[in-house]
Short mmCIF file of C-alpha atoms in Angstrom, two decimals:
data_model
loop_
_atom_site.label_atom_id
_atom_site.label_comp_id
_atom_site.label_asym_id
_atom_site.label_seq_id
_atom_site.Cartn_x
_atom_site.Cartn_y
_atom_site.Cartn_z
CA UNK A 878 -66.50 46.79 83.23
CA UNK A 879 -63.34 45.81 84.98
CA UNK A 880 -61.22 43.15 83.27
CA UNK A 881 -58.32 41.11 84.56
CA UNK A 882 -56.14 39.37 81.99
CA UNK A 883 -54.41 36.23 83.25
CA UNK A 884 -51.67 34.43 81.32
CA UNK A 885 -50.92 31.75 80.46
CA UNK A 886 -54.24 29.93 80.45
CA UNK A 887 -52.49 26.59 80.68
CA UNK A 888 -48.91 25.51 81.11
CA UNK A 889 -47.11 22.21 81.33
CA UNK A 890 -43.69 22.21 82.92
CA UNK A 891 -41.11 19.72 84.04
CA UNK A 892 -40.60 18.96 87.69
CA UNK A 893 -37.99 21.25 89.22
CA UNK A 894 -38.57 24.19 86.91
CA UNK A 895 -40.26 27.48 87.73
CA UNK A 896 -43.40 28.91 86.21
CA UNK A 897 -44.59 32.51 86.22
CA UNK A 898 -48.25 33.46 86.01
CA UNK A 899 -49.22 37.05 85.21
CA UNK A 900 -52.34 38.99 86.01
CA UNK A 901 -53.00 42.42 84.59
CA UNK A 902 -55.88 44.71 85.39
CA UNK A 903 -56.73 46.32 82.08
CA UNK A 904 -58.94 49.26 82.86
CA UNK A 905 -58.72 49.91 86.56
CA UNK A 906 -56.18 50.09 89.34
CA UNK A 907 -55.93 46.93 91.37
CA UNK A 908 -54.94 48.09 94.81
CA UNK A 909 -54.99 44.52 96.05
CA UNK A 910 -54.42 41.23 94.26
CA UNK A 911 -55.59 37.93 95.65
CA UNK A 912 -54.16 34.62 94.50
CA UNK A 913 -56.20 31.45 94.78
CA UNK A 914 -55.64 27.78 94.16
CA UNK A 915 -58.48 25.50 93.19
CA UNK A 916 -58.55 21.72 93.22
CA UNK A 917 -60.95 19.81 90.94
CA UNK A 918 -64.58 20.44 91.81
CA UNK A 919 -63.51 22.26 94.96
CA UNK A 920 -63.79 25.73 96.29
CA UNK A 921 -61.13 28.40 95.99
CA UNK A 922 -58.34 28.38 98.53
CA UNK A 923 -56.81 31.77 99.17
CA UNK A 924 -53.05 31.54 98.98
CA UNK A 925 -51.95 35.13 99.49
CA UNK A 926 -52.91 38.76 99.33
CA UNK A 927 -50.68 41.45 97.92
CA UNK A 928 -50.90 45.20 97.90
CA UNK A 929 -49.08 47.25 95.32
CA UNK A 930 -45.52 47.97 96.37
CA UNK A 931 -45.51 45.85 99.49
CA UNK A 932 -44.79 42.26 100.42
CA UNK A 933 -47.51 39.70 100.04
CA UNK A 934 -49.31 38.27 103.03
CA UNK A 935 -49.54 34.51 102.85
CA UNK A 936 -52.26 32.34 104.32
CA UNK A 937 -51.35 29.75 106.87
CA UNK A 938 -49.75 26.70 105.34
CA UNK A 939 -48.72 28.38 102.08
CA UNK A 940 -44.97 28.37 101.48
CA UNK A 941 -43.91 31.89 100.62
CA UNK A 942 -40.58 30.74 99.22
CA UNK A 943 -42.31 28.39 96.86
CA UNK A 944 -45.06 30.71 95.69
CA UNK A 945 -43.41 34.05 95.01
CA UNK A 946 -45.76 36.96 94.52
CA UNK A 947 -44.80 40.30 93.08
CA UNK A 948 -47.14 43.28 92.84
CA UNK A 949 -44.91 45.93 91.41
CA UNK A 950 -47.60 48.16 89.97
CA UNK A 951 -51.30 48.85 90.26
CA UNK A 952 -51.93 46.91 87.08
CA UNK A 953 -49.61 43.91 87.29
CA UNK A 954 -49.13 41.07 89.73
CA UNK A 955 -47.24 37.85 89.18
CA UNK A 956 -47.17 34.47 90.89
CA UNK A 957 -44.08 32.35 90.39
CA UNK A 958 -44.20 28.70 91.35
CA UNK A 959 -40.61 27.83 92.07
CA UNK A 960 -39.13 24.35 91.75
CA UNK A 961 -42.50 23.00 90.76
CA UNK A 962 -43.47 19.45 91.63
CA UNK A 963 -46.41 17.32 90.50
CA UNK A 964 -48.32 18.14 93.70
CA UNK A 965 -48.29 21.80 92.63
CA UNK A 966 -50.44 20.88 89.65
CA UNK A 967 -53.64 22.82 90.07
CA UNK A 968 -55.80 25.66 88.77
CA UNK A 969 -54.55 29.06 89.88
CA UNK A 970 -56.78 32.12 89.78
CA UNK A 971 -56.02 35.75 90.52
CA UNK A 972 -58.53 38.33 91.65
CA UNK A 973 -58.02 42.06 91.60
CA UNK A 974 -59.66 44.13 94.28
CA UNK A 975 -60.34 47.75 93.56
CA UNK A 976 -62.83 50.57 93.44
CA UNK A 977 -65.13 50.51 90.48
CA UNK A 978 -67.84 53.15 90.14
CA UNK A 979 -68.04 53.77 93.85
CA UNK A 980 -68.03 50.20 95.03
CA UNK A 981 -65.19 47.95 96.08
CA UNK A 982 -65.33 44.89 93.87
CA UNK A 983 -63.37 41.83 92.91
CA UNK A 984 -62.57 40.89 89.33
CA UNK A 985 -61.21 37.46 88.57
CA UNK A 986 -58.76 36.37 85.95
CA UNK A 987 -59.63 33.44 83.70
CA UNK A 988 -57.32 31.09 85.54
CA UNK A 989 -54.16 29.11 84.76
CA UNK A 990 -54.11 25.33 84.58
CA UNK A 991 -50.66 24.23 85.74
CA UNK A 992 -49.55 20.66 85.08
CA UNK A 993 -46.17 19.58 86.41
CA UNK A 994 -44.80 16.40 84.86
CA UNK B 546 -65.43 35.32 111.60
CA UNK B 547 -67.35 35.76 108.39
CA UNK B 548 -68.40 32.64 106.53
CA UNK B 549 -70.94 31.29 104.09
CA UNK B 550 -72.36 27.82 103.65
CA UNK B 551 -73.78 26.19 100.56
CA UNK B 552 -75.65 23.13 101.78
CA UNK B 553 -76.08 21.46 98.38
CA UNK B 554 -73.21 19.92 96.42
CA UNK B 555 -75.39 19.67 93.34
CA UNK B 556 -78.73 20.95 92.13
CA UNK B 557 -80.52 19.29 89.26
CA UNK B 558 -83.26 21.09 87.39
CA UNK B 559 -85.05 20.68 84.10
CA UNK B 560 -84.72 23.42 81.53
CA UNK B 561 -87.49 25.98 81.92
CA UNK B 562 -88.02 25.25 85.59
CA UNK B 563 -87.11 27.64 88.41
CA UNK B 564 -83.59 27.35 89.76
CA UNK B 565 -82.60 28.03 93.36
CA UNK B 566 -79.10 27.73 94.79
CA UNK B 567 -78.94 28.08 98.55
CA UNK B 568 -76.51 30.09 100.64
CA UNK B 569 -76.52 30.98 104.32
CA UNK B 570 -74.13 33.36 105.96
CA UNK B 571 -72.60 34.05 109.35
CA UNK B 572 -71.20 37.51 109.89
CA UNK B 573 -70.63 40.07 112.57
CA UNK B 574 -71.93 43.38 111.40
CA UNK B 575 -73.44 44.10 108.01
CA UNK B 576 -72.81 41.45 105.37
CA UNK B 577 -71.28 42.17 101.99
CA UNK B 578 -72.38 39.15 99.93
CA UNK B 579 -71.61 37.95 96.41
CA UNK B 580 -72.55 35.28 93.92
CA UNK B 581 -70.15 34.06 91.25
CA UNK B 582 -70.43 31.46 88.51
CA UNK B 583 -67.59 29.34 87.15
CA UNK B 584 -67.55 27.41 83.90
CA UNK B 585 -65.03 24.57 83.42
CA UNK B 586 -61.40 25.73 83.32
CA UNK B 587 -62.44 29.36 83.62
CA UNK B 588 -62.22 32.04 86.26
CA UNK B 589 -65.16 33.30 88.26
CA UNK B 590 -67.76 35.55 86.69
CA UNK B 591 -69.57 38.03 88.88
CA UNK B 592 -73.35 37.61 89.03
CA UNK B 593 -74.51 40.00 91.73
CA UNK B 594 -73.78 41.45 95.13
CA UNK B 595 -75.60 42.74 98.18
CA UNK B 596 -74.22 45.65 100.12
CA UNK B 597 -77.22 47.46 101.44
CA UNK B 598 -80.64 48.57 100.27
CA UNK B 599 -83.28 46.43 98.60
CA UNK B 600 -83.34 42.85 99.76
CA UNK B 601 -83.98 41.62 96.22
CA UNK B 602 -80.86 42.04 94.13
CA UNK B 603 -80.98 41.64 90.39
CA UNK B 604 -77.87 40.49 88.59
CA UNK B 605 -76.48 39.23 85.32
CA UNK B 606 -78.00 36.62 83.00
CA UNK B 607 -81.45 36.83 84.60
CA UNK B 608 -80.28 35.82 88.07
CA UNK B 609 -81.44 37.44 91.27
CA UNK B 610 -80.88 36.85 94.94
CA UNK B 611 -82.89 37.63 98.03
CA UNK B 612 -81.17 38.84 101.15
CA UNK B 613 -83.04 37.56 104.20
CA UNK B 614 -81.65 38.90 107.45
CA UNK B 615 -83.87 36.88 109.77
CA UNK B 616 -82.91 33.62 108.09
CA UNK B 617 -79.32 34.75 107.36
CA UNK B 618 -79.77 33.56 103.80
CA UNK B 619 -78.83 34.85 100.38
CA UNK B 620 -80.29 32.33 97.93
CA UNK B 621 -79.66 32.68 94.23
CA UNK B 622 -82.65 32.30 91.94
CA UNK B 623 -83.56 32.22 88.30
CA UNK B 624 -87.19 31.91 87.18
CA UNK B 625 -86.49 29.74 84.14
CA UNK B 626 -83.24 27.77 83.91
CA UNK B 627 -81.32 27.26 80.69
CA UNK B 628 -79.03 24.38 79.79
CA UNK B 629 -76.26 26.98 79.50
CA UNK B 630 -76.72 27.79 83.21
CA UNK B 631 -75.07 24.47 84.03
CA UNK B 632 -71.96 25.50 85.95
CA UNK B 633 -70.41 25.76 89.40
CA UNK B 634 -71.87 28.51 91.58
CA UNK B 635 -70.14 30.13 94.53
CA UNK B 636 -71.54 32.27 97.29
CA UNK B 637 -69.02 34.53 99.05
CA UNK B 638 -68.82 37.05 101.86
CA UNK B 639 -66.29 39.80 102.30
CA UNK B 640 -64.51 39.58 105.62
CA UNK B 641 -63.15 42.43 107.72
CA UNK B 642 -59.77 42.15 105.98
CA UNK B 643 -61.31 42.66 102.57
CA UNK B 644 -60.86 39.02 101.60
CA UNK B 645 -63.62 36.94 100.06
CA UNK B 646 -64.61 33.83 101.97
CA UNK B 647 -66.18 31.34 99.57
CA UNK B 648 -68.70 28.62 100.10
CA UNK B 649 -67.91 25.11 98.93
CA UNK B 650 -69.72 25.65 95.67
CA UNK B 651 -72.84 24.13 94.17
CA UNK B 652 -72.81 22.34 90.85
CA UNK B 653 -75.92 23.17 88.85
CA UNK B 654 -77.01 20.70 86.20
CA UNK B 655 -79.79 21.79 83.88
CA UNK B 656 -81.17 19.02 81.71
CA UNK B 657 -82.93 19.62 78.40
#
């Protein structure tokens, strides 16, 4: 089945630095990539949606200059947290949307635990 | 607007007993419903989905869900729970923009 590889699985960075998270769809073309943020024991909060080759659409309240999303190809999307601060510490998950055997489905990456110190 | 609700924060069940995780939906038009499971510090794993057709949907790991249009429900069920089923379960509905709208999640605890 469809697989999305997300890296790194966990990262610790210093306040003020930037962190890049990658998501790759391994065996299908991800026409759309969704980026989520999840707080402990909470539901997923959609941050932005990106389509290959176009600018991402951000949800209300999400700073687009802080969370840079690039979706340069049908198999790769990246989320860069710029000038990270401790309040950006969270679990980030990507989800690739695409057609798989006749149905539109969503495949999730394994998540990235970001800790900003 | 499309939305789902999971009324229970946590469900406790003894191993071997039936497991039910509740989900109700609110949609305009035909619903496109999903169940996912999440283990600690992991992404979401797909369990099953309802698009159209049979109201009883069979999914992964012995789970199934029943689509009930009159009650606007899509409860997840497993006849005999395992300790390894302990996890966080999410119901979701696809909205008209193609985005998934998630419920708040239900923590399932299966005790030996």
